[in-house]
Amino acid sequence: MSRATGLVIMSTADHCLVDDLAGGLHRCQLRGRRAGRPVCGDRVCWTPGTPEGVINGIEPRKNLIERGDFRGRPRALVANVDRLVIVVAPEPAPDSLLVDRYLVLARTLEIPMLLWCNKLDLVARPSAQTLTMLRTRCQRLGIPVLAGSTTTGAGLPALRNETRGETIILVGQSGVGKSSITQALIPALSLRIGEISATSGQGRHTTSETTLFRRDDDGALIDSPGVRTLRLDHLGSEAVDQAYPEILEAARECRFRDCRHDREPDCGVRQGLAAGAIEAQRFENWRRLRRETDMADTAERGG
């Protein structure tokens, strides 16, 4: 049979599901390991077959999102993402550090971001103050911010238009409404999940795998339980610094090049904090992420 181009919509330990771009799903095996294992979002060259097709190779990737495992080793998760959509809500209370983790990841991979503030109908809750702070922070960093509610439907047309034709991945805390957003953007979600389950042979366990759903506007949405938490050990301290341009800028005014921005005299960063040019929460997040990556860097060097 002739080879074709397909899109990996799910990858498990023993097989991949390939969308043939004409609406058909095919369970496929990987031919050899030399080219690496395909992940969700990969474009692949494959050969149809019965009962299973064969993946012959992976096309060049636009980007690859990896997450560090419990030992800090990178594990490939998804490929070819056009936009990372961070979902926050008044409840559960937003996690500022988690948002900054995704900011580091997106800046390192040069993936555009968008902050979606969900559950707009709950903005009167006390925890909404943190949400307001995050919105302001992202706007200062040039990150688009949209808000709405899957309960009322408010704001969803704007989200669809902003991400039209893009492959997006929703990330954020559990309970912020990512599943509801997926349902709103993929009206035939239940039907598609059924088709994927039948083709993969995994039944209900399909929902625990990172899965790509094609959208009606030629875009796609990746639903990934695997990015609810995010370690950055594999990226290094320099990647963290690049996500905090205001701290890097202020550090140029420090008297000492190795200033830790703690008790050293003439510290430009502490002066920036005092003047309000650097947000205190951002600074604390930076310090925590630097401690994590510094420890990983030291361990890698054998120190």
Short mmCIF file of C-alpha atoms in Angstrom, two decimals:
data_model
loop_
_atom_site.label_atom_id
_atom_site.label_comp_id
_atom_site.label_asym_id
_atom_site.label_seq_id
_atom_site.Cartn_x
_atom_site.Cartn_y
_atom_site.Cartn_z
CA MET A 1 0.00 0.00 0.00
CA SER A 2 1.08 3.60 -0.60
CA ARG A 3 2.27 5.79 2.24
CA ALA A 4 0.19 8.70 3.49
CA THR A 5 0.45 11.66 5.86
CA GLY A 6 -1.51 11.52 9.09
CA LEU A 7 -1.90 13.22 12.46
CA VAL A 8 -1.23 11.43 15.74
CA ILE A 9 -4.17 12.13 18.03
CA MET A 10 -3.10 9.78 20.83
CA SER A 11 0.06 7.88 21.71
CA THR A 12 0.25 5.09 24.28
CA ALA A 13 2.94 2.67 25.36
CA ASP A 14 2.10 0.13 22.65
CA HIS A 15 0.39 1.98 19.79
CA CYS A 16 -0.69 5.30 18.27
CA LEU A 17 -3.99 6.49 16.87
CA VAL A 18 -3.58 8.25 13.53
CA ASP A 19 -6.14 10.56 11.93
CA ASP A 20 -5.90 10.12 8.16
CA LEU A 21 -7.07 13.76 7.69
CA ALA A 22 -10.21 12.52 5.93
CA GLY A 23 -12.08 11.69 9.13
CA GLY A 24 -10.85 8.12 9.59
CA LEU A 25 -8.99 6.82 12.65
CA HIS A 26 -6.40 4.06 12.47
CA ARG A 27 -4.55 2.13 15.13
CA CYS A 28 -0.89 2.01 14.16
CA GLN A 29 2.40 0.52 15.32
CA LEU A 30 5.80 2.18 15.08
CA ARG A 31 8.31 0.73 12.60
CA GLY A 32 11.65 0.88 14.42
CA ARG A 33 12.74 3.27 17.16
CA ARG A 34 15.46 5.19 15.34
CA ALA A 35 13.31 8.23 14.61
CA GLY A 36 11.88 8.41 18.14
CA ARG A 37 8.40 7.74 19.40
CA PRO A 38 5.51 9.84 18.01
CA VAL A 39 3.51 11.92 20.47
CA CYS A 40 0.12 13.57 20.30
CA GLY A 41 0.17 16.30 17.65
CA ASP A 42 2.89 14.77 15.50
CA ARG A 43 2.54 14.66 11.72
CA VAL A 44 3.66 11.26 10.54
CA CYS A 45 4.24 9.27 7.39
CA TRP A 46 2.30 6.02 7.72
CA THR A 47 1.16 3.01 5.75
CA PRO A 48 -2.43 1.74 6.16
CA GLY A 49 -2.82 -1.92 7.00
CA THR A 50 -5.12 -4.56 8.46
CA PRO A 51 -5.64 -4.86 11.35
CA GLU A 52 -3.06 -2.14 12.11
CA GLY A 53 -1.17 0.43 10.10
CA VAL A 54 2.52 1.22 10.41
CA ILE A 55 4.16 4.57 11.22
CA ASN A 56 7.28 4.94 9.10
CA GLY A 57 8.55 8.30 10.29
CA ILE A 58 7.84 11.59 12.07
CA GLU A 59 7.78 14.86 10.12
CA PRO A 60 9.87 17.77 11.47
CA ARG A 61 8.26 19.29 14.57
CA LYS A 62 7.40 22.93 15.08
CA ASN A 63 7.93 22.46 18.81
CA LEU A 64 7.84 19.76 21.47
CA ILE A 65 6.43 20.18 24.96
CA GLU A 66 8.19 18.05 27.53
CA ARG A 67 7.62 17.75 31.24
CA GLY A 68 10.15 16.67 33.82
CA ASP A 69 9.42 13.39 35.59
CA PHE A 70 10.02 12.84 39.31
CA ARG A 71 13.75 12.46 38.57
CA GLY A 72 13.87 15.64 36.49
CA ARG A 73 14.25 13.79 33.19
CA PRO A 74 12.30 15.27 30.24
CA ARG A 75 9.40 13.23 28.88
CA ALA A 76 7.88 14.18 25.51
CA LEU A 77 4.20 15.02 25.83
CA VAL A 78 2.81 16.87 22.79
CA ALA A 79 4.13 18.41 19.57
CA ASN A 80 3.26 21.22 17.16
CA VAL A 81 1.27 23.44 19.50
CA ASP A 82 0.26 26.89 18.19
CA ARG A 83 -1.00 28.33 21.46
CA LEU A 84 -0.84 27.48 25.14
CA VAL A 85 -4.07 28.51 26.89
CA ILE A 86 -3.75 28.86 30.65
CA VAL A 87 -7.13 28.47 32.33
CA VAL A 88 -7.73 30.15 35.69
CA ALA A 89 -10.88 30.83 37.68
CA PRO A 90 -12.02 32.50 40.92
CA GLU A 91 -12.46 29.00 42.36
CA PRO A 92 -10.27 27.13 42.95
CA ALA A 93 -8.15 30.12 43.89
CA PRO A 94 -5.57 30.82 41.16
CA ASP A 95 -2.07 29.43 41.63
CA SER A 96 0.27 32.25 40.66
CA LEU A 97 3.34 29.99 40.73
CA LEU A 98 1.75 27.47 38.36
CA VAL A 99 0.93 30.25 35.90
CA ASP A 100 4.56 31.37 36.00
CA ARG A 101 5.73 27.79 35.40
CA TYR A 102 3.74 27.72 32.16
CA LEU A 103 5.07 31.14 31.27
CA VAL A 104 8.64 29.81 31.56
CA LEU A 105 7.75 26.81 29.40
CA ALA A 106 6.01 28.90 26.74
CA ARG A 107 8.80 31.50 26.57
CA THR A 108 11.45 28.80 26.25
CA LEU A 109 9.63 27.08 23.37
CA GLU A 110 8.45 30.39 21.84
CA ILE A 111 4.82 29.26 22.00
CA PRO A 112 2.30 32.12 22.19
CA MET A 113 0.15 32.16 25.33
CA LEU A 114 -3.35 33.22 26.21
CA LEU A 115 -4.89 33.58 29.68
CA TRP A 116 -8.52 32.47 29.82
CA CYS A 117 -10.35 33.55 32.98
CA ASN A 118 -13.18 31.06 33.37
CA LYS A 119 -16.25 31.11 35.65
CA LEU A 120 -16.83 34.80 35.08
CA ASP A 121 -20.13 34.35 36.92
CA LEU A 122 -18.13 33.90 40.17
CA VAL A 123 -16.09 37.11 40.02
CA ALA A 124 -17.76 38.40 43.19
CA ARG A 125 -15.94 35.72 45.25
CA PRO A 126 -13.03 36.93 47.47
CA SER A 127 -10.54 34.76 45.56
CA ALA A 128 -11.28 36.81 42.44
CA GLN A 129 -8.78 39.40 43.69
CA THR A 130 -5.94 37.03 42.82
CA LEU A 131 -7.53 36.54 39.42
CA THR A 132 -7.54 40.30 38.83
CA MET A 133 -3.86 40.45 39.76
CA LEU A 134 -3.01 37.69 37.28
CA ARG A 135 -4.96 39.42 34.51
CA THR A 136 -3.06 42.65 35.10
CA ARG A 137 0.27 40.82 35.21
CA CYS A 138 -0.32 39.03 31.93
CA GLN A 139 -1.46 42.20 30.21
CA ARG A 140 1.77 43.92 31.30
CA LEU A 141 3.74 41.03 29.80
CA GLY A 142 1.87 41.36 26.50
CA ILE A 143 -0.12 38.15 26.95
CA PRO A 144 -3.70 38.27 25.57
CA VAL A 145 -6.37 37.92 28.26
CA LEU A 146 -9.94 36.77 27.68
CA ALA A 147 -12.70 36.02 30.17
CA GLY A 148 -16.00 34.20 30.10
CA SER A 149 -18.09 31.37 31.46
CA THR A 150 -18.97 27.95 30.10
CA THR A 151 -22.05 28.09 32.31
CA THR A 152 -23.52 31.17 30.63
CA GLY A 153 -21.60 30.97 27.33
CA ALA A 154 -20.20 34.47 27.82
CA GLY A 155 -16.87 35.08 26.10
CA LEU A 156 -16.72 31.76 24.26
CA PRO A 157 -17.19 33.29 20.79
CA ALA A 158 -14.17 35.51 21.47
CA LEU A 159 -12.12 32.48 22.54
CA ARG A 160 -13.11 30.61 19.37
CA ASN A 161 -12.22 33.57 17.17
CA GLU A 162 -8.91 34.26 18.90
CA THR A 163 -7.75 30.66 18.44
CA ARG A 164 -9.39 29.96 15.07
CA GLY A 165 -7.37 27.51 13.00
CA GLU A 166 -4.84 26.95 15.79
CA THR A 167 -3.82 23.82 17.67
CA ILE A 168 -4.24 24.81 21.31
CA ILE A 169 -3.57 23.02 24.56
CA LEU A 170 -5.49 23.83 27.73
CA VAL A 171 -3.46 23.83 30.94
CA GLY A 172 -4.19 24.79 34.51
CA GLN A 173 -5.34 23.54 37.89
CA SER A 174 -7.91 20.81 38.33
CA GLY A 175 -11.40 22.21 38.75
CA VAL A 176 -10.99 25.39 36.71
CA GLY A 177 -13.24 24.09 33.94
CA LYS A 178 -10.92 22.78 31.22
CA SER A 179 -13.28 19.87 30.46
CA SER A 180 -16.22 22.26 30.08
CA ILE A 181 -14.21 24.43 27.70
CA THR A 182 -13.28 21.36 25.65
CA GLN A 183 -16.95 20.41 25.45
CA ALA A 184 -17.89 23.93 24.38
CA LEU A 185 -15.25 24.07 21.64
CA ILE A 186 -15.82 20.48 20.43
CA PRO A 187 -19.64 20.07 20.25
CA ALA A 188 -19.40 16.42 19.10
CA LEU A 189 -16.92 15.56 21.88
CA SER A 190 -18.80 12.55 23.28
CA LEU A 191 -19.18 11.04 19.81
CA ARG A 192 -15.50 11.57 19.04
CA ILE A 193 -14.41 10.02 22.36
CA GLY A 194 -16.52 7.00 21.52
CA GLU A 195 -14.84 6.64 18.12
CA ILE A 196 -11.38 6.97 19.69
CA SER A 197 -12.20 4.41 22.39
CA ALA A 198 -13.48 1.91 19.84
CA THR A 199 -10.43 2.30 17.59
CA SER A 200 -7.85 2.24 20.37
CA GLY A 201 -9.44 -0.67 22.21
CA GLN A 202 -8.84 1.09 25.52
CA GLY A 203 -12.45 1.81 26.36
CA ARG A 204 -13.02 4.35 29.10
CA HIS A 205 -9.29 4.61 29.83
CA THR A 206 -8.98 6.81 26.74
CA THR A 207 -9.92 9.84 28.84
CA SER A 208 -6.71 9.48 30.88
CA GLU A 209 -4.48 9.88 27.80
CA THR A 210 -3.34 13.07 26.12
CA THR A 211 -5.73 13.36 23.17
CA LEU A 212 -6.08 15.71 20.20
CA PHE A 213 -9.56 16.65 18.97
CA ARG A 214 -9.89 18.35 15.60
CA ARG A 215 -12.08 21.45 15.52
CA ASP A 216 -14.53 22.58 12.86
CA ASP A 217 -12.37 25.62 12.01
CA ASP A 218 -9.37 23.51 10.88
CA GLY A 219 -7.81 23.94 14.29
CA ALA A 220 -7.46 21.39 17.08
CA LEU A 221 -7.64 21.16 20.86
CA ILE A 222 -5.32 18.96 22.91
CA ASP A 223 -6.70 17.70 26.19
CA SER A 224 -3.84 16.61 28.42
CA PRO A 225 -4.23 15.40 32.01
CA GLY A 226 -0.44 15.17 31.98
CA VAL A 227 0.11 18.92 32.35
CA ARG A 228 -1.81 19.54 35.54
CA THR A 229 1.53 19.81 37.31
CA LEU A 230 4.75 21.00 35.76
CA ARG A 231 8.39 20.54 36.72
CA LEU A 232 11.00 22.71 35.03
CA ASP A 233 14.17 20.89 36.12
CA HIS A 234 15.01 19.94 32.54
CA LEU A 235 14.94 23.55 31.31
CA GLY A 236 17.56 25.12 33.56
CA SER A 237 17.96 28.41 35.40
CA GLU A 238 18.53 30.53 32.30
CA ALA A 239 15.09 29.56 30.98
CA VAL A 240 13.56 30.76 34.24
CA ASP A 241 15.35 34.10 34.05
CA GLN A 242 14.15 34.76 30.49
CA ALA A 243 10.53 34.59 31.68
CA TYR A 244 11.14 37.44 34.14
CA PRO A 245 12.36 40.32 31.96
CA GLU A 246 11.64 42.93 34.63
CA ILE A 247 14.00 41.16 37.07
CA LEU A 248 16.71 40.74 34.44
CA GLU A 249 16.47 44.43 33.58
CA ALA A 250 16.70 45.52 37.23
CA ALA A 251 19.61 43.14 37.90
CA ARG A 252 21.75 45.15 35.48
CA GLU A 253 21.82 47.90 38.09
CA CYS A 254 23.18 45.65 40.85
CA ARG A 255 26.67 46.54 42.11
CA PHE A 256 27.77 42.89 42.10
CA ARG A 257 27.42 40.60 39.10
CA ASP A 258 26.72 37.62 41.37
CA CYS A 259 24.16 39.52 43.44
CA ARG A 260 21.59 37.21 45.03
CA HIS A 261 19.15 40.10 45.54
CA ASP A 262 19.01 39.36 49.24
CA ARG A 263 21.10 41.58 51.55
CA GLU A 264 23.75 42.83 49.15
CA PRO A 265 24.23 46.62 48.98
CA ASP A 266 23.13 48.58 45.91
CA CYS A 267 20.85 45.80 44.63
CA GLY A 268 18.90 46.92 41.58
CA VAL A 269 16.27 44.22 42.03
CA ARG A 270 15.47 45.22 45.62
CA GLN A 271 15.30 48.83 44.49
CA GLY A 272 12.83 47.74 41.79
CA LEU A 273 10.73 45.97 44.41
CA ALA A 274 10.69 49.05 46.63
CA ALA A 275 9.68 51.26 43.70
CA GLY A 276 6.89 48.89 42.60
CA ALA A 277 8.53 48.15 39.26
CA ILE A 278 8.77 44.46 40.25
CA GLU A 279 5.76 42.70 41.68
CA ALA A 280 6.54 41.05 45.04
CA GLN A 281 4.71 37.83 44.13
CA ARG A 282 6.56 37.58 40.83
CA PHE A 283 9.85 37.98 42.66
CA GLU A 284 8.99 35.21 45.14
CA ASN A 285 7.95 32.93 42.27
CA TRP A 286 11.23 33.64 40.50
CA ARG A 287 13.23 32.82 43.64
CA ARG A 288 11.41 29.53 44.12
CA LEU A 289 11.81 28.44 40.49
CA ARG A 290 15.47 29.42 40.54
CA ARG A 291 16.05 27.32 43.67
CA GLU A 292 14.46 24.32 41.95
CA THR A 293 16.43 24.66 38.73
CA ASP A 294 19.67 25.58 40.51
CA MET A 295 19.43 22.37 42.52
CA ALA A 296 18.79 20.39 39.34
CA ASP A 297 21.74 22.07 37.60
CA THR A 298 24.01 21.25 40.54
CA ALA A 299 22.87 17.63 40.61
CA GLU A 300 23.47 17.27 36.86
CA ARG A 301 27.03 18.57 37.26
CA GLY A 302 27.58 16.03 40.01
CA GLY A 303 27.89 18.65 42.69
#
